[in-house]
């Protein structure tokens, strides 16, 4: 199985901050990397697919980059509604695996 | 717009079979080349991909860690797909989500998701 790691595991930030979350794969996954946002008690929501493609309806302050084994999710200017947990997922090979999540909370 | 809703027992006894159904509304489960998937999340933990199924020919893929106990099936007449997980233990206690999977040609992204249903394994 491909192992996914995320850093940091949690972070505290303020509204307006630029936030970057890193996701690493244990082997190359090309760009088969998706990002999801999950709020407490809710289902995950797709933000980014194919490492850098913004899902329809997702604000442009979210962006993704990377390929191979190293990926990043950036929120250019954090908004109140962005406080949540972010998960990366590789879909290069079965079983599709998720990272452990990064919780973004209010400083 | 497309919506998914999980249903099934919230409590299952150890060694028994967990059975859940996902009802798709706002679109046909067989209208496009989508897969339909199941994902779970133990309380306070991360997400685990269980498997998915294609509506046509019922092609399915499973997480090898669960493969011996899992079956995913589709009922196009009811616009539903289902999950069965046998021989459950407390480790199978989780929120179970269903989701539409766009398929390998588009990176298997998952969208939308159902709201999730908590299944507790306990006697």
PDB file of C-alpha atoms in Angstrom, chain A residues 1 31-34 36 38 41-46 49-50 55 87 89 91 94-96 98-100, chain B residues 39 41 45-49 52 61-64 97 101 104 106-111 113-116:
ATOM      1  CA  UNK A   1       0.000   0.000   0.000  1.00  0.00           C
ATOM      2  CA  UNK A  31      -0.371  13.650  -9.988  1.00  0.00           C
ATOM      3  CA  UNK A  32      -2.998  11.210  -8.685  1.00  0.00           C
ATOM      4  CA  UNK A  33      -3.608  13.302  -5.607  1.00  0.00           C
ATOM      5  CA  UNK A  34      -6.872  14.771  -4.346  1.00  0.00           C
ATOM      6  CA  UNK A  36     -10.687  17.189   0.727  1.00  0.00           C
ATOM      7  CA  UNK A  38     -13.902  18.140   6.352  1.00  0.00           C
ATOM      8  CA  UNK A  41     -19.689  16.118  11.974  1.00  0.00           C
ATOM      9  CA  UNK A  42     -19.779  16.576   8.205  1.00  0.00           C
ATOM     10  CA  UNK A  43     -18.715  14.574   5.188  1.00  0.00           C
ATOM     11  CA  UNK A  44     -15.517  15.495   3.368  1.00  0.00           C
ATOM     12  CA  UNK A  45     -15.811  17.901   0.443  1.00  0.00           C
ATOM     13  CA  UNK A  46     -13.633  17.728  -2.676  1.00  0.00           C
ATOM     14  CA  UNK A  49      -8.194  16.882  -7.876  1.00  0.00           C
ATOM     15  CA  UNK A  50      -5.255  15.768 -10.007  1.00  0.00           C
ATOM     16  CA  UNK A  55     -13.148  21.540  -8.234  1.00  0.00           C
ATOM     17  CA  UNK A  87      -7.140  15.295   3.931  1.00  0.00           C
ATOM     18  CA  UNK A  89      -5.792  11.033  -0.939  1.00  0.00           C
ATOM     19  CA  UNK A  91      -5.676   7.388  -6.312  1.00  0.00           C
ATOM     20  CA  UNK A  94      -5.528   0.419  -5.055  1.00  0.00           C
ATOM     21  CA  UNK A  95      -6.067   0.604  -2.171  1.00  0.00           C
ATOM     22  CA  UNK A  96      -6.633   4.325  -2.452  1.00  0.00           C
ATOM     23  CA  UNK A  98      -5.704   8.979   2.675  1.00  0.00           C
ATOM     24  CA  UNK A  99      -3.314  11.026   4.731  1.00  0.00           C
ATOM     25  CA  UNK A 100      -4.003  11.333   8.465  1.00  0.00           C
TER      26      UNK A 100
ATOM     27  CA  UNK B  39     -15.319   5.079   2.684  1.00  0.00           C
ATOM     28  CA  UNK B  41     -13.884   6.886   9.357  1.00  0.00           C
ATOM     29  CA  UNK B  45      -9.472   8.900  13.178  1.00  0.00           C
ATOM     30  CA  UNK B  46      -8.678   9.213   9.490  1.00  0.00           C
ATOM     31  CA  UNK B  47     -10.483   8.084   6.367  1.00  0.00           C
ATOM     32  CA  UNK B  48     -10.226   4.550   4.972  1.00  0.00           C
ATOM     33  CA  UNK B  49     -11.221   3.628   1.417  1.00  0.00           C
ATOM     34  CA  UNK B  52     -16.061   0.910  -5.304  1.00  0.00           C
ATOM     35  CA  UNK B  61     -12.535  -3.036  -6.486  1.00  0.00           C
ATOM     36  CA  UNK B  62     -11.856  -3.564  -2.806  1.00  0.00           C
ATOM     37  CA  UNK B  63      -9.301  -2.632  -0.197  1.00  0.00           C
ATOM     38  CA  UNK B  64      -7.217  -5.808   0.197  1.00  0.00           C
ATOM     39  CA  UNK B  97     -19.822   7.280   3.834  1.00  0.00           C
ATOM     40  CA  UNK B 101     -16.275   8.200  -7.782  1.00  0.00           C
ATOM     41  CA  UNK B 104      -9.790   6.244 -13.193  1.00  0.00           C
ATOM     42  CA  UNK B 106     -10.430  11.486 -13.953  1.00  0.00           C
ATOM     43  CA  UNK B 107      -8.341  10.609 -10.925  1.00  0.00           C
ATOM     44  CA  UNK B 108     -11.080   8.818  -8.983  1.00  0.00           C
ATOM     45  CA  UNK B 109     -12.090  11.967  -7.166  1.00  0.00           C
ATOM     46  CA  UNK B 110     -15.008  11.518  -4.755  1.00  0.00           C
ATOM     47  CA  UNK B 111     -17.871  13.988  -5.072  1.00  0.00           C
ATOM     48  CA  UNK B 113     -20.533  12.347  -0.520  1.00  0.00           C
ATOM     49  CA  UNK B 114     -23.443  11.186   1.569  1.00  0.00           C
ATOM     50  CA  UNK B 115     -23.792  12.670   5.026  1.00  0.00           C
ATOM     51  CA  UNK B 116     -22.453   9.506   6.641  1.00  0.00           C
TER      52      UNK B 116
END
